[in-house]
Short mmCIF file of C-alpha atoms and ligand atoms in Angstrom, two decimals:
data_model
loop_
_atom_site.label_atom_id
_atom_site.label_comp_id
_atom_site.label_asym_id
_atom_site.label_seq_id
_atom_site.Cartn_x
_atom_site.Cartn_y
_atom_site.Cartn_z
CA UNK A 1 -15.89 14.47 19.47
CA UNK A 2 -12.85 13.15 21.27
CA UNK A 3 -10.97 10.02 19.73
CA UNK A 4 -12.11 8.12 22.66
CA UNK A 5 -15.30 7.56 20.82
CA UNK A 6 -13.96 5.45 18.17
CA UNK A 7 -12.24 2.72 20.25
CA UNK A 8 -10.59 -0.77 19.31
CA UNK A 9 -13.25 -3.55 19.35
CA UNK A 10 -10.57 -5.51 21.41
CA UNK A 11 -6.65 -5.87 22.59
CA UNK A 12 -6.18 -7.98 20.33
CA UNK A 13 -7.41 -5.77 17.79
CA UNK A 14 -5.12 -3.01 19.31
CA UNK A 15 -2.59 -5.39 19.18
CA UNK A 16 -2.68 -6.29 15.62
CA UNK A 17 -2.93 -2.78 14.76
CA UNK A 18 -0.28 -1.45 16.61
CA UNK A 19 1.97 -4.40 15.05
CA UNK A 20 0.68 -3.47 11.52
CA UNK A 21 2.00 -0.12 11.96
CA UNK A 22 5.48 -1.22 13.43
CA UNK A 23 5.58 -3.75 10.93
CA UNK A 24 6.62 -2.81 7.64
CA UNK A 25 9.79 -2.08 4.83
CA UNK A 26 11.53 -1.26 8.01
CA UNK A 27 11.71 -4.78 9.07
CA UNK A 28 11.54 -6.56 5.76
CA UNK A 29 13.75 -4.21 3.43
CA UNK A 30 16.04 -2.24 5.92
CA UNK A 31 16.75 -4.53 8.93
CA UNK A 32 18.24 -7.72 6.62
CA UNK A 33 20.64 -5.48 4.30
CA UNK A 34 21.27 -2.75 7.37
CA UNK A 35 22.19 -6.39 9.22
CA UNK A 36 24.29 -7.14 6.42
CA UNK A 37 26.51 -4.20 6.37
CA UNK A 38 27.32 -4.52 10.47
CA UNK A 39 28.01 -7.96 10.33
CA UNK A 40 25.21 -10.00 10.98
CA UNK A 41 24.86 -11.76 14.60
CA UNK A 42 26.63 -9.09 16.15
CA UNK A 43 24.61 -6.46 15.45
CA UNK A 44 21.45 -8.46 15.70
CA UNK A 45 22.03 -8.62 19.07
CA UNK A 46 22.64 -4.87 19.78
CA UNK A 47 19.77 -4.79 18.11
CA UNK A 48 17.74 -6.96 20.28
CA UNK A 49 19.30 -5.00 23.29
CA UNK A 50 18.16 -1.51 21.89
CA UNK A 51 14.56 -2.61 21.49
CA UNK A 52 14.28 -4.25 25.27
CA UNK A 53 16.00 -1.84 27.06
CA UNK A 54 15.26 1.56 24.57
CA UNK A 55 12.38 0.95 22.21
CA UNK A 56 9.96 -1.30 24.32
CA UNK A 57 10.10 1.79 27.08
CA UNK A 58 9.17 4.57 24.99
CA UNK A 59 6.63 2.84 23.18
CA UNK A 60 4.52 2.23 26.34
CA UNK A 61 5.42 5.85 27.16
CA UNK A 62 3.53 6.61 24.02
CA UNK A 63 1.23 4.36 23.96
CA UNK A 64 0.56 5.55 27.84
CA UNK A 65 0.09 9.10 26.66
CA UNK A 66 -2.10 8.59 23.89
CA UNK A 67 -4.57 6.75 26.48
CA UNK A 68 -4.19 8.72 29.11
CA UNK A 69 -4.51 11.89 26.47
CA UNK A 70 -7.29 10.44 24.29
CA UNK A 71 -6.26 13.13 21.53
CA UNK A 72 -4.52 13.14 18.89
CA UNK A 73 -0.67 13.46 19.66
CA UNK A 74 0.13 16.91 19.87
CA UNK A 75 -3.12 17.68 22.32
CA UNK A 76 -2.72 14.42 24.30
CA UNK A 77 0.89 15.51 25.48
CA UNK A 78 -0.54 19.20 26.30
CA UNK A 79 -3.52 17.42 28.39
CA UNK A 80 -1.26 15.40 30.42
CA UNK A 81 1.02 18.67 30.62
CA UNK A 82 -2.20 20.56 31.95
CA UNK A 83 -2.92 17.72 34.41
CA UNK A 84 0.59 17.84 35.79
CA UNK A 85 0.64 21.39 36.22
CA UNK A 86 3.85 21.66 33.70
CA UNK A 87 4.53 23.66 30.62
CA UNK A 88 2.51 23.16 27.62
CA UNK A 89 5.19 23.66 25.68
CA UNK A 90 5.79 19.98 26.83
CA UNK A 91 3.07 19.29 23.70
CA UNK A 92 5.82 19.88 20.71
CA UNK A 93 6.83 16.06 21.86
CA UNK A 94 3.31 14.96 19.93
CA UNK A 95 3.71 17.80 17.32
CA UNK A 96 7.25 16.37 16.26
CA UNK A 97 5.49 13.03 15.76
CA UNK A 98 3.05 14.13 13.19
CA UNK A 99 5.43 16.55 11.36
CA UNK A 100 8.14 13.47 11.41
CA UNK A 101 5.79 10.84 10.72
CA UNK A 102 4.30 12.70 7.82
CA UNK A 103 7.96 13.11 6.51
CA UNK A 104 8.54 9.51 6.28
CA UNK A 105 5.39 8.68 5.03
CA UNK A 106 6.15 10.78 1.76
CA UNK A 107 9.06 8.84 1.00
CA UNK A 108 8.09 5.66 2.39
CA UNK A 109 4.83 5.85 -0.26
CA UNK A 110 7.39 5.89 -2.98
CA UNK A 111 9.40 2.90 -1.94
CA UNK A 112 5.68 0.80 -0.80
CA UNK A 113 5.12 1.66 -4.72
CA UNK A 114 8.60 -0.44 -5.51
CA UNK A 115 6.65 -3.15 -3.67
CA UNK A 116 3.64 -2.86 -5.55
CA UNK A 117 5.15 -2.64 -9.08
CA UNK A 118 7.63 -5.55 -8.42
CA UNK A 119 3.90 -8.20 -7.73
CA UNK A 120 3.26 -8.18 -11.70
CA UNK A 121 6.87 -8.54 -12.80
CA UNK A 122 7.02 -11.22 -10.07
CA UNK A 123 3.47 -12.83 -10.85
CA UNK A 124 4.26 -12.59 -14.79
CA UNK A 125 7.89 -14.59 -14.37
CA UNK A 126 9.59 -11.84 -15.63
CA UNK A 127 13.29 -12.74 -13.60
CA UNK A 128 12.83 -16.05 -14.50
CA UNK A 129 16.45 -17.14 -16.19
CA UNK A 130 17.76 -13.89 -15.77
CA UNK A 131 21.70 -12.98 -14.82
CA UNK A 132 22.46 -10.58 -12.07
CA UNK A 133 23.43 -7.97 -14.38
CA UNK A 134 20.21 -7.98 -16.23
CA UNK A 135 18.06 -7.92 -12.85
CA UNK A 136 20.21 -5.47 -11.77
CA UNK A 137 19.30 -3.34 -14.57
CA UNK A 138 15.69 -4.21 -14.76
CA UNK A 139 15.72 -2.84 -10.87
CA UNK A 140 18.02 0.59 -12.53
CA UNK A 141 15.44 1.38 -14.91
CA UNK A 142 12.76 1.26 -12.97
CA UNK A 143 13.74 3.01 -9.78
CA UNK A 144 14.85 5.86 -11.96
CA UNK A 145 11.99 6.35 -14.46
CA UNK A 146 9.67 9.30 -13.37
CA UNK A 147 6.47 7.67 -14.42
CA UNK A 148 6.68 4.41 -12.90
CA UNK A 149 7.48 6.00 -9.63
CA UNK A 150 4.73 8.33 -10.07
CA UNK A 151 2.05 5.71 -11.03
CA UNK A 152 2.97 3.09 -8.02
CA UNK A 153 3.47 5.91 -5.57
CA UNK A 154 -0.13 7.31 -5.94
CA UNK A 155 -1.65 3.97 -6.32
CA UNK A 156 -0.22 3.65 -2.91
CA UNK A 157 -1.00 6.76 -1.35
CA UNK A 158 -5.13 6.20 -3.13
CA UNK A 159 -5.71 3.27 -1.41
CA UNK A 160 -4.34 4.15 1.45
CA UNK A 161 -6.89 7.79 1.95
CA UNK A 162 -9.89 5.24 1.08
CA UNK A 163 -9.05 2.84 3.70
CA UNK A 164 -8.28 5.33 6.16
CA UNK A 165 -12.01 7.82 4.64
CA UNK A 166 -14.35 4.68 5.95
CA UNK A 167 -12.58 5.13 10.12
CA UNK A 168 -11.41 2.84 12.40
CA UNK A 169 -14.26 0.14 12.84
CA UNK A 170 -15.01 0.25 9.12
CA UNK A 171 -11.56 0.70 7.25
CA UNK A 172 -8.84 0.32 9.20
CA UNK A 173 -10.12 -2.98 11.11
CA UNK A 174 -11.48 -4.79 8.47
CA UNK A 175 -8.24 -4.67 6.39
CA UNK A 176 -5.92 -4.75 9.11
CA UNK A 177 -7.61 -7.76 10.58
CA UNK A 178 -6.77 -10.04 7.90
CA UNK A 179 -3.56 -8.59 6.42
CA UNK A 180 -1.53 -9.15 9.67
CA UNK A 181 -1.79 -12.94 9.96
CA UNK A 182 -1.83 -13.54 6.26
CA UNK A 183 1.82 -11.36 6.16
CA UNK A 184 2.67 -13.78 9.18
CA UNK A 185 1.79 -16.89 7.39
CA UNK A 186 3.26 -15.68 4.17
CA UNK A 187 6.73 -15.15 6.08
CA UNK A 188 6.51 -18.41 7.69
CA UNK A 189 6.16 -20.36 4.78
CA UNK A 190 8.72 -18.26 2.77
CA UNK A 191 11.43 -19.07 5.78
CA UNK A 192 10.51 -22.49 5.58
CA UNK A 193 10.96 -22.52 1.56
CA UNK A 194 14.15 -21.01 2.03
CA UNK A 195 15.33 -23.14 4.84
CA UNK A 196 15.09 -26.24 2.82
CA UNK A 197 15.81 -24.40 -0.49
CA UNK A 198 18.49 -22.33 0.33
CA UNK A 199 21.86 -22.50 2.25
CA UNK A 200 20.24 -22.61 6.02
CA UNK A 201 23.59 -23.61 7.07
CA UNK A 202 25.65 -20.55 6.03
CA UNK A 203 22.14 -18.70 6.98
CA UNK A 204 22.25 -19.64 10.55
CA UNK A 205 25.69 -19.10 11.49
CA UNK A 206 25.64 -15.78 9.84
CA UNK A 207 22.70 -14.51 11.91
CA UNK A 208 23.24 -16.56 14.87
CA UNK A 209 27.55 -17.11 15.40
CA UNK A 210 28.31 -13.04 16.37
CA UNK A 211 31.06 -12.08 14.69
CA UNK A 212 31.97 -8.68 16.91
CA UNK A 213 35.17 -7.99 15.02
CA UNK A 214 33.04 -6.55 12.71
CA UNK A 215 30.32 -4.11 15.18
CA UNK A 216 32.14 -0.57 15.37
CA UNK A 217 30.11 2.30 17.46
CA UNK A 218 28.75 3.70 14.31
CA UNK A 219 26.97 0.24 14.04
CA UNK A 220 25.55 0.61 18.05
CA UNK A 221 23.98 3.50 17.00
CA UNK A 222 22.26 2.65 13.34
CA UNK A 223 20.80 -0.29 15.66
CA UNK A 224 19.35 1.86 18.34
CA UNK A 225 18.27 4.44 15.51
CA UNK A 226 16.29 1.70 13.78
CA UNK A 227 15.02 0.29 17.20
CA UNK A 228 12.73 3.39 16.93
CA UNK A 229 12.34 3.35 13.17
CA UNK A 230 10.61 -0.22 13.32
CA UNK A 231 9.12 0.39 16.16
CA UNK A 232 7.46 3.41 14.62
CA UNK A 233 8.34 5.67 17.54
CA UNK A 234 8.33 8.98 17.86
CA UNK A 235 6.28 9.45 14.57
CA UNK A 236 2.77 10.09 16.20
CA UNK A 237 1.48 6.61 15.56
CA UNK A 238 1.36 4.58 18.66
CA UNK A 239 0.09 8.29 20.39
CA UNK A 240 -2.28 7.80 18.10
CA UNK A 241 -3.50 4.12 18.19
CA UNK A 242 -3.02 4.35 22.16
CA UNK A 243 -5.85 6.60 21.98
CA UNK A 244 -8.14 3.88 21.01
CA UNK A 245 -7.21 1.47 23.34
CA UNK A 246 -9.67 0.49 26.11
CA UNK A 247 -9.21 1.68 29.61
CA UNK A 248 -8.83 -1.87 31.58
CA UNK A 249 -5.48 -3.15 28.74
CA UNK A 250 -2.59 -3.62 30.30
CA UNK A 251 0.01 -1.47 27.92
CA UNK A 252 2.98 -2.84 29.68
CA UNK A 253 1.97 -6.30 28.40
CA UNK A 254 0.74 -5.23 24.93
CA UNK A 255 3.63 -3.20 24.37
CA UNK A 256 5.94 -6.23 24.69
CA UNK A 257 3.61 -8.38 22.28
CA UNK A 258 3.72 -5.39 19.91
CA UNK A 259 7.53 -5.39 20.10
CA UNK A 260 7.93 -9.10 20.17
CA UNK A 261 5.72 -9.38 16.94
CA UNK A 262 7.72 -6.56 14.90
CA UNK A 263 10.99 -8.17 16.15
CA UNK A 264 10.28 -11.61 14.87
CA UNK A 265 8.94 -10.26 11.52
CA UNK A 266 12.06 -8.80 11.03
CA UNK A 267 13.82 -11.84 12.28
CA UNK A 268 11.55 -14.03 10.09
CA UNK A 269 12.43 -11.75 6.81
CA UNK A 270 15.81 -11.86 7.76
CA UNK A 271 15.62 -15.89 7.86
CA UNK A 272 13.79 -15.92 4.02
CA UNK A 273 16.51 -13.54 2.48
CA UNK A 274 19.59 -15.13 4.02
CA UNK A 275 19.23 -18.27 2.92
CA UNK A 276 18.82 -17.42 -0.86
CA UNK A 277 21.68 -14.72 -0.68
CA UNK A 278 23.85 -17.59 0.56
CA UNK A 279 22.45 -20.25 -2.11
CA UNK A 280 22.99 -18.03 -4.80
CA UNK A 281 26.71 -16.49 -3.44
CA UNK A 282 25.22 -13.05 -3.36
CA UNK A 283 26.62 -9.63 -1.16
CA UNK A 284 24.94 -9.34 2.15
CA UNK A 285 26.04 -6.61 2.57
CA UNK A 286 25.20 -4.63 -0.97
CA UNK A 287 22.68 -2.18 0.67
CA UNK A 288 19.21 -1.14 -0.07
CA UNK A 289 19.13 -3.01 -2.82
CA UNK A 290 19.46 -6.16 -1.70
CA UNK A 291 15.96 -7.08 -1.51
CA UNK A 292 14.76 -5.28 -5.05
CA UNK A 293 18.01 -6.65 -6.88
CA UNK A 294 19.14 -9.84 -4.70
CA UNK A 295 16.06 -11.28 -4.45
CA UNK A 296 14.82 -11.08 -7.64
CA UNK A 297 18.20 -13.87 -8.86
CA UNK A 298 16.99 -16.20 -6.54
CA UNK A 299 13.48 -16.15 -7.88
CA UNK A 300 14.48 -16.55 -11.27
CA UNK A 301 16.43 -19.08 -10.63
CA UNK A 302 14.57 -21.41 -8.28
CA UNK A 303 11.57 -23.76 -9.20
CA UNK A 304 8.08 -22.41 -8.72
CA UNK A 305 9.93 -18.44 -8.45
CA UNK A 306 7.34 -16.52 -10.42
CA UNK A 307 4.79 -18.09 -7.25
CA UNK A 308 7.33 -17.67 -4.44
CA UNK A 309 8.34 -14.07 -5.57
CA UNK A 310 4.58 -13.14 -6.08
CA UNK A 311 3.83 -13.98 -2.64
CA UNK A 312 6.92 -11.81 -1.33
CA UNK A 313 5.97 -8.66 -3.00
CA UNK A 314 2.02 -9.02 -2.40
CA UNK A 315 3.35 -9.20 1.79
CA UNK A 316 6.17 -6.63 1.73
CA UNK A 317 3.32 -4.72 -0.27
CA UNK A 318 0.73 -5.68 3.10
CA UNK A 319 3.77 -4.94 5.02
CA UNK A 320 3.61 -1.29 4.07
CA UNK A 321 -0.20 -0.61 3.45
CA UNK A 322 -0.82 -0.93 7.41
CA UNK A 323 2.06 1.59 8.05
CA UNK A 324 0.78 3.64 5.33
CA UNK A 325 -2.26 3.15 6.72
CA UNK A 326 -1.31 4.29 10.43
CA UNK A 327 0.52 7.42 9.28
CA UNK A 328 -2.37 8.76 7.44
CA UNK A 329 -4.43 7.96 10.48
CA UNK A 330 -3.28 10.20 12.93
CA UNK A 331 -2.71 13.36 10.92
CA UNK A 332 -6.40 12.34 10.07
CA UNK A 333 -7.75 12.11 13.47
CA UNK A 334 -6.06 15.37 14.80
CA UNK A 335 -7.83 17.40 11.58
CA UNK A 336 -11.11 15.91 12.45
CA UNK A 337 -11.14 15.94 16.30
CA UNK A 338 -9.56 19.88 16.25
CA UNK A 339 -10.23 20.85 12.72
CA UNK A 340 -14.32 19.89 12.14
CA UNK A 341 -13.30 18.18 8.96
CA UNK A 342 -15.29 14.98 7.76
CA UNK A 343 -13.39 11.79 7.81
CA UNK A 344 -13.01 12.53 3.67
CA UNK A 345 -12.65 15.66 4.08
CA UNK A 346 -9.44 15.35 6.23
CA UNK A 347 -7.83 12.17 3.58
CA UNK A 348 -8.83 14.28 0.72
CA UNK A 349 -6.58 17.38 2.18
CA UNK A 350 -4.04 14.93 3.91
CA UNK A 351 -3.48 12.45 0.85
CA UNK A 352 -3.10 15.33 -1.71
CA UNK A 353 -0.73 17.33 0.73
CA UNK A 354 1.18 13.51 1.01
CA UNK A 355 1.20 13.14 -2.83
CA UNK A 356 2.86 16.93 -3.65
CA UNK A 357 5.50 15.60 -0.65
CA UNK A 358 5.73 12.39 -2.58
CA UNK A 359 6.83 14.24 -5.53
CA UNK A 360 10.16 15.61 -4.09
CA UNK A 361 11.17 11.85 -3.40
CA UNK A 362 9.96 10.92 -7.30
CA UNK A 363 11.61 13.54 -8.51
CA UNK A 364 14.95 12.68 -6.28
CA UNK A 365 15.19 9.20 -7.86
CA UNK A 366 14.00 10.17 -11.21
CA UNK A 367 16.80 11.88 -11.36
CA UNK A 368 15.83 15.35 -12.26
CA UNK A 369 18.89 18.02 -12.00
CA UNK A 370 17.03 20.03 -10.05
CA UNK A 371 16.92 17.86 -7.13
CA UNK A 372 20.30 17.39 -6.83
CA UNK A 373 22.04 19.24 -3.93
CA UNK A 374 25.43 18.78 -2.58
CA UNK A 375 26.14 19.95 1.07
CA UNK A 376 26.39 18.37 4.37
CA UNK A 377 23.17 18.83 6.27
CA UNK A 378 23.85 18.45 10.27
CA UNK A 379 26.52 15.72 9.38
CA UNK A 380 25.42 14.35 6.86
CA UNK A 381 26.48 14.96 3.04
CA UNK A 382 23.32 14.92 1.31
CA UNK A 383 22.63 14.38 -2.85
CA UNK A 384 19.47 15.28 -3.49
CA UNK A 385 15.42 15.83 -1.77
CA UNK A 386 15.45 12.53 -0.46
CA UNK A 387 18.02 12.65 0.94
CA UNK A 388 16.96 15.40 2.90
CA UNK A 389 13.97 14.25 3.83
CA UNK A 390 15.51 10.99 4.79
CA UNK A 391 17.55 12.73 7.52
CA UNK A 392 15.63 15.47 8.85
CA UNK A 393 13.61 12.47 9.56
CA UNK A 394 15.85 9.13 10.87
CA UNK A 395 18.54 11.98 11.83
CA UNK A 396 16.51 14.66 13.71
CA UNK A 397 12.88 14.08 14.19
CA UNK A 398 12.91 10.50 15.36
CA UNK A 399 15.82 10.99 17.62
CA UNK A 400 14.59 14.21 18.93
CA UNK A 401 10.77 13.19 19.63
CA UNK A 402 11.79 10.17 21.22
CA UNK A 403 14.18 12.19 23.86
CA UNK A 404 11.11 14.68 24.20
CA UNK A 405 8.84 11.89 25.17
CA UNK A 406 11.56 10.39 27.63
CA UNK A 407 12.38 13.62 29.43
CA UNK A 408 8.35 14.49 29.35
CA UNK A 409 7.82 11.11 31.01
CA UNK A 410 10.77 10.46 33.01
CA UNK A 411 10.98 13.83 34.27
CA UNK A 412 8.16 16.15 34.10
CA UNK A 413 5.11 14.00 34.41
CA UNK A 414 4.26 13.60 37.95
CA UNK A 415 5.59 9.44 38.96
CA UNK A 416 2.20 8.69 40.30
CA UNK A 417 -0.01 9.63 37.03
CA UNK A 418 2.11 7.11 35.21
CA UNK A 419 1.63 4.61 38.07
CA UNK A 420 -1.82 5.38 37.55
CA UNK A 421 -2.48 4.95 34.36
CA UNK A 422 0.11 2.02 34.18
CA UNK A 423 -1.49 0.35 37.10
CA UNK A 424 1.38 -1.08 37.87
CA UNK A 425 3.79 0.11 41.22
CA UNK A 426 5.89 -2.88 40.80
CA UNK A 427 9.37 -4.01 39.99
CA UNK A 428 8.05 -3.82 36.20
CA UNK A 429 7.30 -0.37 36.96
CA UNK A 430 10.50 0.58 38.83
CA UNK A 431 12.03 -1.18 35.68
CA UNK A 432 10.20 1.01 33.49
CA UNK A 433 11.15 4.13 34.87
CA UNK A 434 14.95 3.74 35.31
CA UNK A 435 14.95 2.85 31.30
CA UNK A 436 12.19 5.91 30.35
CA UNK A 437 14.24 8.57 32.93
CA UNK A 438 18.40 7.28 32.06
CA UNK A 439 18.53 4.86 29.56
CA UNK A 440 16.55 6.21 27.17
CA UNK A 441 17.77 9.81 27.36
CA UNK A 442 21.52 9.30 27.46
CA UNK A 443 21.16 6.55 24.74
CA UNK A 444 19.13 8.78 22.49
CA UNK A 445 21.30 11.82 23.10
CA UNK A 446 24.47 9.66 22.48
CA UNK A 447 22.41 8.88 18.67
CA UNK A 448 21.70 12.03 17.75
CA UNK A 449 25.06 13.62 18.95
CA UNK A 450 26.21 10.86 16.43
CA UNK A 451 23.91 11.52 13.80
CA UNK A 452 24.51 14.97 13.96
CA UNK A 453 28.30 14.72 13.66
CA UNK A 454 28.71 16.25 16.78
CA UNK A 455 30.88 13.22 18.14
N1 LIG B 1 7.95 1.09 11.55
C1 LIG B 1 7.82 1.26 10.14
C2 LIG B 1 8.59 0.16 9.44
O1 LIG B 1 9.32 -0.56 10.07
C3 LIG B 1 8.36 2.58 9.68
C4 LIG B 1 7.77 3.74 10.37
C5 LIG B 1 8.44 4.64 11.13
C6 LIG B 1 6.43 4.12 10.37
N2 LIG B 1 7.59 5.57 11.59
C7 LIG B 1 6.35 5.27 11.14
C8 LIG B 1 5.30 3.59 9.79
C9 LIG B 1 5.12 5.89 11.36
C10 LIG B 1 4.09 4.19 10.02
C11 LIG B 1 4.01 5.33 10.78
O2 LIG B 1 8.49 0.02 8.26
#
């Protein structure tokens, strides 16, 4: 059985699937405290840049190999390699994605369960009246206390294997097909509670007045690096997901709707968080925890916050589920298409293999001595597992697919088969190709020579 059988009942389907696995902590936890630390406008709009001119082309490269494949990721890129008459080898682009993919899932499991254990302390008032200090510690306790991490991580990592056991038309459509709008709607009412709420003034002209005093090279390059983060490139996925998609879609079109979406969640999160930070003269630029700690003050603080934080946490918690979701799906699909496993079968192996992964990541912020490592791992000085994990992921995998998939594309696939399956011979096309055959590579070389300390 090839994936092919299993198809999206619609593009718009596709489309909301696709978004719910781009969507996710990446745009509502990283991009507003990452934005924070490089200064705001200014980096937004290298950030903007990165994903038009770097993230939007490799994504319909994906998404056009998946298709055109109609595997799962590894055996799509060797079955366009076979077509072309070039070197299988070409297939350890798609590989890369599922090992990477699978990587980030483990750790991004742990911090979906931060989500999920942060909807009862919102929904039971528990910041309500509460200093900084004491949030701060609330936030201390529990990111470090083994069990807690352990409960909310497997909860997490459950429910994801029995959405993704009942397939595509059963599971993964049914859930997906009401969690994206309602995490749209959500965000859209939380922007506009902040807006009036909030310091929209101070809001605004941080976001929107650049400020490029502040952007230094090191800042270019964590934008283009999360360009493929959020766009959940280069991590099997949208291989994956392409694979469903009907023969007569236009992917150049999708592909944009699938970036535009992810962009203006992350804008949209960006536009709740900033206002409160502001109100309440928090740091914007205080780091990963800005949205676990920062937040947290405002709800306390503000009228109706045990119902405004609630409804944060229950869609950064939706936010994550349909990336979870997508992760699981295409190390899924390649065990059943190549393996003979049963849809179960494959979550039952998958999830448990997901959950001893998890456990390096628990362990890391649990504390435990013997996760704690000090050396510097390609340029990087790392503390502990997750850290590790963290950059053999953001710093190597993700870098490294994407480059693979650009140099596959731009330079080894034959022009016409992507004309072909593109349908398009046009100045989009010609567009398209400069990006996928110079942009992309140089720019993605330049990140990872960064990343890896090399310059
Ligand atoms: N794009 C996701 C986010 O912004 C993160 C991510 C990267 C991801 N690679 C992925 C999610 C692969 C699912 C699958 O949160």
């Amino acid at each position: 059985m090839t994936i092919a059988s299993q198809q999206w009942s619609s593009r718009f389907m596709f489309i909301i699937a696709a978004t719910g696995a781009a969507v996710g902590l990446g745009n509502i936890w990283k991009f507003p405290y990452i934005m924070g630390q490089h200064g705001g406008g200014a980096f937004m709009l290298v950030y903007l840049a990165c994903i038009f001119a770097i993230g939007i082309p490799v994504l319909i490269a994906e998404v056009m190999i998946g298709r055109r494949g109609r595997q799962s990721p590894g055996l799509s890129v060797k079955a366009l390699a076979v077509e072309a008459n070039v070197n299988p080898i070409w297939q350890i682009a798609g590989w890369m994605g599922l090992v990477g993919g699978f990587l980030i899932l483990s750790f991004y499991s742990v911090i979906a369960g931060w989500a999920f254990a942060y909807v009862p302390k919102a929904v039971t008032g528990s910041f309500s009246g509460l200093s900084a200090q004491q949030i701060g510690q609330i936030f201390g306790d529990f990111s470090s206390d083994f069990n807690g991490l352990l409960l909310w991580s497997t909860v997490v990592i459950v429910l994801t294997c029995l959405v993704v056991a009942k397939g595509v038309k059963n599971g993964l459509e049914r859930v997906i097909r009401w969690m994206m709008p309602a995490l749209y709607l959500l965000l859209v009412a939380l922007a506009a509670y902040a807006a009036v709420n909030g310091d929209f003034a101070k809001a605004a002209s941080f976001m929107f007045a650049p400020d490029f005093s502040k952007l230094t090279m090191g800042s270019v390059l964590v934008a283009l690096g999360h360009a493929f983060f959020t766009l959940s490139l280069a991590s099997g996925v949208m291989m994956t997901y392409g694979a469903y998609l009907p023969a007569k879609v236009s992917i150049f079109r999708t592909s944009i709707w699938i970036a535009l979406a992810d962009t203006s969640v992350a804008l949209l999160a960006a536009m709740v968080i900033y206002p409160l930070v502001f109100a309440y003269q928090l740091d914007a630029g205080q780091g990963p925890g800005l949205i676990f700690v920062t937040l947290p003050i405002a709800f306390g603080q503000m009228p109706a916050g045990a119902l405004v934080g609630s409804l944060f946490f229950i869609m950064l918690v939706f936010a994550a589920f349909t990336s979870t979701i997508a992760m699981i799906e295409s190390v899924v699909a390649w065990l059943v298409q190549s393996k003979g496993f049963s849809r179960a079968g494959a979550c039952l192996l998958s999830g448990s293999v997901l959950w001893l992964l998890s456990l390096l990541t628990v362990c890391s912020f649990a504390g435990f001595e013997a996760t704690k490592v000090s050396f510097n791992f390609v340029g990087k000085q790392v503390s502990n597992w997750f850290d590790i994990i963290d950059h053999l992921t953001s710093g190597l995998l993700l870098p490294l697919g994407g480059l693979a998939v650009a140099i596959f594309v731009g330079w080894q696939l034959p022009k016409n088969i992507s004309q072909d399956e593109l349908a398009s011979r046009g100045w989009a096309f010609a567009l398209w190709y400069v990006a996928i055959r110079w942009l992309t590579p140089v720019a993605v070389t330049l990140v990872f020579l960064n990343l890896t300390g090399v310059m």
